Amino acid sequence: MSSTTPKTLFEKIWDKHVVQYKEGYPDVLYIDRHFIHEVTSPQAFDGLRKRGIGVAKPKQTIATADHNVPTKNQHLPIQELLSRHQVDTLIQNCDEFGVELYGLGHEKQGIVHVIGPELGITLPGMTIVCGDSHTSTHGAFGSIAFGIGTSQVEQVLATQSILQYKPKTMRIEINGELGRGVVSKDIILFIISKISASGGTGYFVEYAGSAIESLSMEARMTICNMSIEMGARGGMIAPDQTTFDYIEGREFAPKGEAWEEAMAYWSTLKTDEGAQYDKVITFDAKDIEPWITYGTNPGMGIGISQEIPELAVNSTEKDMEKALGYMGLDKNQLLKGKKIDYVFIGSCTNSRIEDLRMVAEFVKGKKKANDVNVWIVPGSKKVEAQAIAEGLDKVFTEAGFDLRQPGCSACLAMNEDKVPEGKYCVSTSNRNFEGRQGPGSRTFLVSPLMAAAAAVTGEITDVREMI
Amino acid sequence: MNITSSAVPIKLDNVDTDQIIPARFLKATSREGFGDNLFRDWRYDKENQPIEGFVLNDSKYTGEILVAGKNFGCGSSREHAAWAIADYGFKVVVSSFFADIFKSNALNNFILPIQVSDAFLGYLFEAIEANPNLEINADLKTQILSVPSLGMSTNFEINPYKKECLLNGYDDIDYLLALKEVTQVYEQTHIYAGV
Ligand code: SF4
């Protein structure tokens, strides 16, 4: 390929990171930053020990404890023995292999996809991996970021590179202005229900268009975060002034001369005129309303004014029957007015300071419905501190919300934050799989605004009627 | 890898990794023992009693080949899903579509994911239902999946590199470690290396 061939943003970054290309073999891709956490790393460190090797580039690896940690009394030893063992194993491994750990109690601790960006570790043009599928979040900065399995965690620890086949590219364009009460979470839930939970498989997605460009960095992260929920390898957004303004001054962001150099590189990070994608899909922002899932995969979603369909895109009768049976719902049913039991505001999709501000602004002066439990879990210690500094904690407490300490919490219910069997939870997280929030739990995925509205009314509510 | 075995059918699309191995079983720090919790919540009720009707509890169905509906292994990147499948004793998973990360995790654990057409998968389900002892053959060398007694067969794709790894029993890390010097040369001029 000559240097004048127009390239997509994805191709530019990918090509720059290929250490070795060999016909018929996967590319050897260099990895700039590697995030690890307690759940998917222990077996990888074990592997290194068995091979008798160390971590190739310990300074390019950053660890935190998030999946398993309690969200109450984090200063006390973890009660649950297996969780404690996993967190302790991470501490030992990081110590033994010289990896920086922002563990429980550390002021930089938090959900791995929240802390990377907020510390300025995540930068445009990087390749970033983590043993967690929502690594796609970091793509909001114009980086190639994707989730990997534990064997691959071991690969990266051992060699700072990974074997990968180049995926196909897809461009998803959203143009126009978002309606009242519609936020970035609604955009991504909308996209996934249009193309289904497998519609992105094999592709790396670039989101573009005026509706995307108008979003803040945190809102962009919410979109890229859920790319995996349509099966895509990852999602990315070209960096622009919004991106640079967000990064400037963050702890690990380049400074002085290094900043100038970085900016010069970052300004080249956009798709060239005439570059080809394998697939292009365009949507109009005006078709997006507050969105909600009704089924057991994120592709089973509808606008709040719509009825549950006969069949979700790319789904079968049998799937639908099973999903609706599990959820205790029927075809052609409206969700509005459905009583709920829990509200969870948190997860790497929606637990950043803007999400908390959005919720606080809405609930200020209001109270949660009596029979609803509301958990609000900040994404990191920094988000928690900022929320307290802004007095958001008081707003939440006055509304009767249970403000907890940072971690993944009820997003995957590995700690004790579990939604009981059969109960309905309106959640800002990213997965509504059977049992995801606890065995037998039933999840409705929504935006933070829709979650806040449900918390106040105790039922599924169209937030537009309250603002 | 040349496996002849009866198969266990899971006739569902979009089987996600939260079903293959629910999150609460991810707390182990070794790779062993996950097979006991494979499909845990479909397999056992709250009292840990086997749920009648789920295929792993049905003694009619046994074997080293798992046959499942479209988009198998979607959802989380947890390699525990592949470990659970391997630990339970499956060596081959057949579906008409695999989620990306699952496929790569499977291959890294010497499980062969075989993608067939929707139509072939449909025949396979019917044939297994009609005869649970039906013998299926998966031959990596020739890249053919067949049901000899019915004269059914189909080719499957596998990347030549992965085929080589599976046939020779070596893995990605062995390959990458051999490229150490090439990587070091690359790092010397790379913007984000060397912090
Ligand atoms: S918040 Fe949920 S999705 Fe995000 S990293 Fe944690 S468990 Fe995964």
XYZ file of C-alpha atoms and ligand atoms in Angstrom:
670
model
C 0.000 0.000 0.000
C 1.462 3.383 -0.909
C 1.549 6.112 1.682
C -1.026 8.084 -0.271
C -3.734 5.418 -0.067
C -6.478 6.958 2.074
C -6.799 5.172 5.400
C -9.402 4.945 8.102
C -8.521 6.051 11.617
C -8.484 2.405 12.631
C -6.044 1.411 9.885
C -3.692 4.274 10.709
C -3.332 3.213 14.319
C -3.269 -0.502 13.572
C -0.590 -0.194 10.891
C 1.582 1.903 13.186
C 1.535 -0.887 15.772
C 2.319 -3.871 13.586
C 5.649 -5.269 14.761
C 5.574 -8.089 12.268
C 3.375 -8.831 9.299
C 3.539 -12.268 7.749
C 1.198 -13.636 5.119
C -1.198 -16.234 6.528
C -0.214 -15.429 10.094
C -1.870 -13.100 12.557
C -0.226 -9.697 12.920
C 2.081 -9.140 15.857
C 0.584 -6.012 17.351
C 2.463 -3.855 19.840
C 0.460 -2.924 22.932
C 0.996 0.508 24.468
C -0.999 0.102 27.672
C -2.211 -2.974 29.468
C -4.742 -2.784 32.291
C -5.206 -5.732 34.599
C -7.583 -6.580 37.441
C -8.007 -9.326 40.006
C -10.348 -11.664 38.120
C -8.661 -12.321 34.776
C -4.996 -11.978 35.751
C -4.061 -14.656 38.335
C -3.811 -17.520 35.842
C -1.730 -15.314 33.519
C 0.824 -14.571 36.237
C 0.851 -18.276 37.042
C 1.668 -18.945 33.422
C 4.671 -16.592 33.601
C 5.897 -18.400 36.691
C 5.577 -21.762 34.966
C 7.614 -20.469 32.025
C 10.118 -18.825 34.353
C 9.802 -15.371 32.783
C 8.905 -11.887 34.024
C 6.723 -9.025 32.785
C 8.363 -7.548 29.680
C 7.365 -3.906 30.282
C 6.018 -3.544 33.811
C 5.625 0.235 33.501
C 3.169 -0.165 30.635
C 0.938 -2.302 32.822
C -1.487 -0.800 35.371
C -3.457 -2.826 37.899
C -6.535 -2.160 39.979
C -9.024 -4.152 42.035
C -12.601 -3.562 40.979
C -14.674 -6.612 39.982
C -14.777 -8.360 43.313
C -14.493 -5.601 45.869
C -17.216 -4.774 48.389
C -18.838 -1.364 48.026
C -19.307 -0.906 51.768
C -16.629 -0.650 54.445
C -13.739 -0.891 52.046
C -11.366 -0.105 54.910
C -12.161 -3.488 56.508
C -10.772 -6.811 55.295
C -12.934 -8.349 52.556
C -15.451 -10.669 54.219
C -15.941 -13.096 51.386
C -12.960 -15.447 51.463
C -12.647 -16.262 47.772
C -12.864 -12.591 46.834
C -10.278 -11.694 49.436
C -8.009 -14.422 48.123
C -8.306 -13.103 44.565
C -7.581 -9.514 45.612
C -4.648 -10.672 47.772
C -3.299 -12.704 44.868
C -3.290 -9.545 42.726
C -1.349 -7.670 45.416
C 1.242 -10.461 45.583
C 1.532 -10.741 41.818
C 1.972 -6.994 41.308
C 4.561 -6.936 44.027
C 6.462 -9.912 42.643
C 6.404 -8.717 39.017
C 6.883 -4.972 39.641
C 3.500 -3.763 38.393
C 1.899 -0.562 39.757
C -1.289 -1.397 41.656
C -4.086 1.007 42.525
C -5.659 -1.433 44.923
C -8.439 -1.202 47.416
C -8.029 1.901 49.569
C -5.735 3.650 47.051
C -6.887 7.124 46.033
C -6.611 6.118 42.365
C -8.587 2.860 42.715
C -11.706 2.362 40.641
C -13.257 0.474 37.744
C -10.426 -0.114 35.318
C -12.169 1.655 32.410
C -12.953 4.671 34.547
C -9.481 5.216 35.998
C -7.484 4.854 32.751
C -9.065 7.914 31.143
C -9.381 10.006 34.295
C -5.681 9.613 35.104
C -4.584 10.501 31.574
C -3.162 7.028 30.979
C -5.508 6.476 28.039
C -4.377 8.609 25.080
C -5.254 8.974 21.388
C -3.483 6.679 18.960
C -2.672 4.041 21.542
C -3.296 0.329 21.502
C -4.863 -0.660 24.811
C -5.924 -4.074 26.059
C -7.357 -5.530 29.249
C -8.786 -8.873 30.231
C -12.244 -7.367 30.164
C -14.556 -6.946 27.221
C -15.491 -3.350 28.020
C -11.963 -2.198 27.275
C -13.613 -0.754 24.178
C -14.447 2.240 26.432
C -10.970 3.675 25.838
C -11.694 3.885 22.108
C -13.526 7.153 22.844
C -10.079 8.801 22.761
C -9.300 7.572 19.266
C -7.369 4.527 20.381
C -7.613 0.867 19.442
C -8.802 -0.706 22.665
C -10.236 -4.183 23.051
C -10.877 -6.939 25.546
C -8.757 -10.072 25.655
C -8.797 -13.458 27.365
C -6.440 -14.568 30.098
C -4.084 -16.438 27.717
C -3.696 -13.152 25.877
C -3.146 -11.286 29.148
C -0.244 -13.661 29.599
C 0.966 -12.925 26.048
C 1.008 -9.203 26.703
C 2.641 -9.525 30.103
C 5.309 -11.754 28.580
C 6.005 -9.822 25.388
C 4.088 -6.464 25.355
C 2.618 -7.639 22.079
C -0.285 -9.757 20.981
C -1.258 -11.869 17.989
C -4.283 -10.456 16.218
C -6.088 -10.696 12.932
C -7.035 -7.368 11.505
C -10.800 -7.008 11.876
C -13.086 -5.470 9.279
C -14.076 -1.856 9.734
C -17.546 -0.389 10.157
C -18.577 3.221 10.329
C -21.706 4.106 12.261
C -22.823 7.631 11.684
C -25.387 9.459 13.794
C -26.364 12.826 12.458
C -28.609 15.539 13.787
C -29.593 16.742 17.209
C -30.632 14.623 20.151
C -34.099 15.210 21.546
C -34.953 16.297 25.078
C -34.129 13.666 27.704
C -32.057 11.652 25.225
C -28.417 11.037 26.171
C -25.493 9.010 24.867
C -26.629 5.768 26.541
C -29.831 5.970 24.512
C -27.798 6.305 21.315
C -25.852 3.122 21.920
C -28.850 1.110 23.160
C -30.694 2.288 20.038
C -27.842 1.226 17.730
C -27.576 -2.214 19.324
C -31.287 -2.898 19.036
C -31.161 -1.868 15.371
C -28.236 -4.110 14.408
C -28.627 -6.797 17.135
C -26.300 -8.297 19.728
C -24.235 -9.960 17.011
C -24.504 -7.381 14.224
C -21.007 -6.030 14.831
C -19.136 -9.318 15.079
C -15.878 -9.273 13.164
C -15.835 -5.496 12.922
C -14.090 -2.637 14.613
C -16.480 0.307 14.698
C -15.810 4.000 14.240
C -18.632 6.230 15.470
C -18.983 9.521 13.660
C -21.467 12.182 12.641
C -22.615 15.434 14.150
C -24.503 13.845 17.050
C -21.360 12.021 18.158
C -19.111 15.059 17.710
C -21.362 17.111 19.958
C -20.881 14.724 22.893
C -18.574 15.227 25.873
C -15.711 12.766 26.440
C -17.602 10.956 29.173
C -20.664 10.587 26.953
C -18.432 9.241 24.170
C -16.989 6.687 26.569
C -20.503 5.396 27.284
C -20.987 4.756 23.568
C -17.660 3.063 22.926
C -18.079 1.040 26.133
C -21.025 -0.903 24.739
C -19.521 -1.662 21.301
C -18.908 -5.206 22.488
C -22.646 -5.629 23.115
C -23.224 -5.766 19.364
C -20.352 -8.206 19.064
C -17.846 -5.659 17.721
C -14.187 -6.036 18.623
C -14.158 -2.427 19.728
C -15.394 1.056 18.955
C -13.599 4.340 18.477
C -14.176 8.040 17.928
C -11.681 10.346 16.222
C -10.005 12.673 18.717
C -10.845 16.379 18.451
C -10.611 19.527 20.570
C -13.062 17.998 23.092
C -10.634 15.098 23.506
C -7.552 17.277 23.871
C -9.248 19.577 26.399
C -10.237 16.562 28.477
C -6.713 15.122 28.520
C -4.716 18.291 29.121
C -3.373 18.534 32.648
C -4.330 15.010 33.756
C -1.810 13.260 35.942
C -0.127 10.984 33.408
C -0.879 13.056 30.290
C 2.162 14.340 28.399
C 3.366 17.786 29.487
C 5.457 20.584 27.927
C 7.390 19.491 24.886
C 5.969 15.994 25.037
C 2.474 17.502 24.890
C 3.342 19.439 21.718
C 4.785 16.315 20.142
C 1.754 14.282 21.101
C -0.624 16.915 19.729
C 1.215 16.862 16.421
C 0.640 13.098 16.224
C -2.934 13.238 17.475
C -3.942 15.807 14.888
C -3.243 13.197 12.178
C -5.664 10.773 13.763
C -8.701 10.984 11.559
C -10.066 8.996 8.692
C -8.783 10.260 5.340
C -11.155 11.529 2.721
C -12.067 8.618 0.440
C -10.975 5.870 2.842
C -13.074 2.710 2.554
C -14.921 0.927 5.340
C -16.229 -2.612 4.966
C -19.631 -1.411 6.104
C -21.305 1.960 6.697
C -24.542 2.489 8.612
C -26.239 5.836 9.108
C -28.902 6.825 11.620
C -30.781 10.005 12.321
C -30.617 11.338 15.889
C -34.240 12.383 15.750
C -35.319 8.714 15.668
C -33.762 8.104 19.070
C -35.902 8.397 22.179
C -35.098 7.286 25.729
C -34.302 3.615 25.184
C -34.811 0.542 27.365
C -34.158 -3.184 27.041
C -36.913 -5.724 27.683
C -35.056 -8.989 27.050
C -31.938 -10.878 28.011
C -29.408 -9.473 25.595
C -28.688 -5.814 24.931
C -30.062 -6.092 21.387
C -33.545 -6.631 22.791
C -34.410 -2.983 23.297
C -37.140 -0.498 22.407
C -37.926 3.192 22.660
C -39.858 3.913 25.842
C -42.999 4.756 23.837
C -42.876 1.472 21.904
C -44.325 -1.973 22.585
C -42.247 -5.123 22.942
C -41.991 -6.483 19.372
C -42.941 -9.915 18.090
C -39.305 -10.536 17.225
C -36.061 -8.694 17.969
C -33.667 -8.099 15.054
C -31.664 -11.271 14.282
C -33.635 -13.244 16.855
C -35.775 -16.372 16.739
C -39.218 -17.189 18.138
C -37.561 -19.489 20.620
C -35.099 -16.845 21.826
C -37.899 -14.361 22.275
C -40.030 -16.796 24.183
C -37.185 -17.730 26.476
C -36.189 -14.106 27.071
C -39.713 -12.877 27.750
C -40.438 -15.899 29.922
C -37.382 -15.120 32.003
C -38.300 -11.455 32.249
C -41.974 -12.161 33.018
C -43.085 -9.978 30.110
C -45.271 -10.391 27.036
C -45.088 -9.425 23.407
C -46.852 -6.195 22.489
C -46.580 -5.000 26.088
C -45.672 -1.404 26.959
C -42.987 -1.185 29.625
C -44.083 2.188 30.939
C -45.752 1.849 34.323
C -44.158 -1.520 35.130
C -43.338 -1.712 38.862
C -39.684 -2.203 39.688
C -37.734 -3.200 42.801
C -34.169 -1.992 42.379
C -32.289 0.788 40.642
C -28.563 0.453 40.010
C -26.647 3.515 38.878
C -23.045 2.574 38.246
C -20.681 0.404 36.109
C -18.025 1.423 33.604
C -20.842 2.504 31.290
C -22.356 5.168 33.522
C -20.539 5.891 36.787
C -18.467 8.932 35.902
C -18.909 12.356 37.434
C -21.141 13.608 34.613
C -23.457 10.657 35.148
C -23.665 11.406 38.857
C -24.247 15.096 38.162
C -27.013 14.251 35.689
C -28.729 12.061 38.280
C -28.245 14.585 41.083
C -29.692 17.410 39.045
C -32.762 15.333 38.329
C -33.388 14.012 41.843
C -32.586 17.205 43.722
C -35.574 17.908 45.982
C -37.220 14.588 45.046
C -37.376 11.316 46.968
C -37.081 7.753 45.841
C -40.245 5.652 45.813
C -40.785 3.824 49.106
C -40.469 0.233 48.000
C -37.477 0.683 45.712
C -33.829 0.134 46.661
C -31.504 2.540 44.894
C -27.771 1.859 44.710
C -25.505 4.507 43.310
C -21.924 3.384 42.902
C -19.236 5.823 41.716
C -16.749 4.472 39.185
C -13.644 5.441 41.100
C -12.260 7.016 44.255
C -11.705 10.199 42.296
C -15.314 10.286 41.104
C -16.433 9.640 44.676
C -14.253 12.475 46.019
C -15.475 14.860 43.331
C -19.104 13.982 44.036
C -18.589 14.718 47.711
C -16.761 17.978 46.931
C -19.752 19.076 44.856
C -22.246 18.069 47.535
C -23.869 15.420 45.325
C -23.642 12.920 48.164
C -26.117 15.006 50.164
C -28.539 15.161 47.267
C -28.414 11.371 46.996
C -28.783 10.763 50.709
C -31.714 13.162 50.930
C -33.368 11.343 48.051
C -32.936 8.084 49.931
C -30.314 6.661 47.559
C -27.634 4.353 48.929
C -24.323 5.904 47.861
C -21.690 3.191 47.882
C -17.941 2.940 47.397
C -16.290 2.405 43.981
C -16.296 -0.927 42.177
C -18.124 -2.966 39.551
C -20.805 -3.874 42.089
C -24.196 -5.008 40.767
C -23.017 -4.734 37.163
C -21.881 -8.326 37.441
C -22.766 -9.097 41.048
C -19.504 -10.823 41.928
C -19.500 -9.121 45.299
C -22.495 -9.054 47.641
C -24.413 -6.423 45.617
C -26.917 -8.814 44.098
C -30.449 -8.274 42.848
C -32.612 -11.064 44.336
C -34.256 -13.713 42.207
C -37.263 -12.556 40.225
C -36.794 -8.898 41.154
C -36.723 -6.160 38.547
C -33.730 -3.836 38.384
C -33.520 -0.718 36.281
C -29.813 -0.439 35.610
C -27.322 1.881 33.930
C -24.920 -1.009 33.334
C -24.309 -2.760 30.037
C -25.601 -6.329 30.256
C -29.050 -7.745 30.851
C -28.092 -11.410 30.514
C -29.937 -13.971 32.606
C -28.601 -13.812 36.144
C -26.085 -11.080 35.371
C -27.077 -8.995 38.401
C -27.549 -12.039 40.624
C -29.150 -15.462 40.045
C -32.671 -14.962 38.699
C -32.372 -11.162 38.542
C -34.237 -9.290 35.797
C -32.544 -6.273 34.274
C -33.758 -3.293 32.266
C -30.852 -1.348 30.780
C -31.351 2.405 30.553
C -29.609 5.780 30.766
C -28.815 7.432 34.114
C -31.713 9.844 33.555
C -34.207 7.038 32.967
C -32.820 5.212 36.014
C -33.239 8.313 38.155
C -36.827 8.722 36.963
C -37.627 5.080 37.798
C -36.055 5.522 41.231
C -38.404 8.386 41.993
C -41.627 6.861 40.643
C -40.934 3.210 41.484
C -41.928 2.197 37.987
C -40.592 2.363 34.470
C -41.063 5.951 33.464
C -40.583 8.115 30.410
C -38.153 10.649 31.838
C -39.350 13.236 29.310
C -42.594 13.565 31.246
C -40.662 14.704 34.305
C -38.272 17.277 32.882
C -6.644 -33.521 16.291
C -9.026 -36.103 14.935
C -12.014 -36.644 17.134
C -14.839 -39.096 16.719
C -17.542 -38.826 19.312
C -21.231 -38.468 19.990
C -22.375 -34.915 20.659
C -24.246 -32.838 23.209
C -26.725 -30.440 21.566
C -27.620 -27.032 23.009
C -30.221 -25.785 20.617
C -30.146 -22.130 21.628
C -28.807 -19.036 19.902
C -26.728 -16.351 21.633
C -25.461 -18.554 24.453
C -23.450 -15.969 26.387
C -20.454 -16.520 28.619
C -22.490 -15.556 31.692
C -24.509 -18.747 31.058
C -21.462 -20.835 30.236
C -19.886 -19.843 33.547
C -21.727 -17.362 35.798
C -19.640 -14.549 37.283
C -19.862 -15.818 40.833
C -17.672 -18.770 39.877
C -14.837 -16.628 38.569
C -13.097 -16.284 41.905
C -10.639 -19.115 41.476
C -7.012 -18.297 40.842
C -6.149 -21.477 38.959
C -7.477 -22.887 35.686
C -8.801 -26.178 36.985
C -12.216 -27.281 38.212
C -14.448 -24.954 36.206
C -16.216 -27.851 34.467
C -18.357 -28.510 37.530
C -19.962 -25.114 37.061
C -20.333 -25.225 33.294
C -23.845 -23.916 32.494
C -24.392 -23.874 36.237
C -27.707 -22.016 36.330
C -29.245 -24.062 33.551
C -27.906 -27.246 35.056
C -28.690 -26.938 38.771
C -31.479 -25.285 40.745
C -31.045 -23.225 43.890
C -30.800 -26.348 46.026
C -28.038 -27.611 43.735
C -30.337 -30.296 42.367
C -29.939 -31.126 38.672
C -32.619 -29.458 36.571
C -34.436 -32.099 34.605
C -34.569 -31.481 30.905
C -31.272 -29.626 30.617
C -29.141 -31.497 28.164
C -26.082 -31.954 30.407
C -28.348 -33.716 32.891
C -29.742 -36.012 30.252
C -27.732 -39.235 30.177
C -28.799 -39.794 26.557
C -26.331 -37.137 25.510
C -22.602 -37.533 26.071
C -19.402 -36.948 24.168
C -16.564 -34.597 23.443
C -18.402 -32.451 20.901
C -20.711 -29.625 21.891
C -23.148 -28.471 19.217
C -24.748 -25.089 19.867
C -26.851 -22.410 18.192
C -25.712 -19.259 16.468
C -23.482 -16.609 18.141
C -22.092 -18.967 20.742
C -19.880 -17.431 23.440
C -21.042 -13.831 23.153
C -20.724 -11.420 26.052
C -17.843 -11.186 28.477
C -14.245 -11.943 27.532
C -13.790 -14.367 30.433
C -11.529 -17.203 29.360
C -13.106 -19.156 32.206
C -15.823 -20.025 29.683
C -13.288 -21.864 27.542
C -11.675 -23.430 30.613
C -15.074 -24.673 31.808
C -15.832 -26.231 28.431
C -12.408 -27.868 28.269
C -12.499 -28.995 31.895
C -15.899 -30.602 31.368
C -14.327 -32.645 28.606
C -15.381 -31.007 25.373
C -12.733 -30.807 22.677
C -14.828 -29.410 19.841
C -17.621 -26.831 19.718
C -19.766 -26.655 16.587
C -21.937 -23.622 15.854
C -23.008 -21.548 12.885
C -21.357 -18.470 14.399
C -18.903 -17.741 17.220
C -18.290 -14.551 19.143
C -14.767 -13.301 18.398
C -13.174 -13.394 21.828
C -14.646 -16.771 22.645
C -13.245 -18.240 19.455
C -9.780 -17.009 20.226
C -10.009 -18.145 23.856
C -11.141 -21.576 22.713
C -8.218 -21.950 20.323
C -5.779 -20.838 23.002
C -7.045 -23.698 25.133
C -6.858 -26.303 22.407
C -10.617 -26.441 21.887
C -11.537 -26.520 18.212
C -14.383 -24.129 17.289
C -15.979 -25.334 14.059
C -18.212 -22.961 12.180
C -20.762 -24.560 9.855
C -23.658 -23.148 7.836
C -27.033 -22.566 9.496
C -28.459 -25.301 7.289
C -25.793 -27.845 8.253
C -26.252 -26.974 11.911
C -29.993 -27.518 11.524
C -29.441 -31.022 10.023
C -26.981 -31.795 12.777
C -29.473 -30.914 15.499
C -32.139 -33.056 13.835
C -29.788 -35.972 13.372
C -28.604 -35.865 16.999
C -32.179 -35.639 18.218
C -33.105 -38.670 16.140
C -30.081 -40.596 17.360
C -28.293 -39.335 20.475
C -25.479 -41.837 19.909
C -24.749 -40.470 16.464
C -21.026 -40.440 15.810
C -19.545 -37.234 14.501
C -16.009 -36.840 13.237
C -13.971 -33.634 13.383
C -10.675 -33.870 11.540
C -8.426 -30.856 11.889
C -5.927 -32.029 9.290
C -8.444 -32.292 6.457
C -10.700 -29.583 7.939
C -13.755 -31.765 7.505
C -16.635 -32.262 9.906
C -18.640 -35.347 9.039
C -21.347 -37.719 10.137
C -20.130 -40.931 8.492
C -23.288 -42.960 9.103
C -25.408 -40.409 7.269
C -22.877 -39.526 4.629
C -23.045 -35.871 5.724
C -19.937 -33.746 5.681
C -18.777 -30.183 5.410
C -15.479 -28.306 5.229
C -14.572 -25.825 7.885
C -12.205 -22.911 7.958
C -9.328 -22.560 10.307
C -6.518 -20.142 10.119
C -3.306 -21.883 8.963
C -1.305 -20.474 11.863
C -3.781 -21.739 14.451
C -3.948 -25.076 12.715
C -0.191 -25.385 12.992
C -0.343 -24.501 16.705
C -3.090 -27.021 17.429
C -1.419 -29.794 15.466
C 1.957 -29.194 17.095
C 0.764 -28.290 20.582
C 2.536 -24.972 20.815
C 0.966 -21.679 21.719
C 1.043 -17.958 20.946
C 3.456 -17.116 23.714
C 6.070 -19.511 22.378
C 5.702 -17.797 19.023
C 5.878 -14.256 20.408
C 8.791 -14.949 22.713
C 10.776 -16.033 19.683
C 10.211 -12.522 18.257
C 11.642 -10.681 21.234
C 14.392 -8.934 19.324
C 12.103 -7.742 16.554
C 9.881 -6.209 19.221
C 12.801 -4.489 20.892
C 13.824 -2.873 17.626
C 10.266 -1.690 17.109
C 10.152 -0.152 20.576
C 13.122 2.096 19.908
C 11.150 4.377 17.603
C 7.671 3.972 18.978
C 6.003 6.973 20.602
C 4.305 5.196 23.497
C 6.946 2.615 24.335
C 9.548 2.904 27.027
C 7.749 4.709 29.827
S -18.397 -2.341 35.595
Fe -19.250 -4.209 34.762
S -18.766 -4.210 32.640
Fe -17.502 -2.657 33.600
S -15.564 -3.657 34.026
Fe -16.847 -3.891 35.823
S -17.923 -5.815 35.540
Fe -17.067 -5.266 33.566
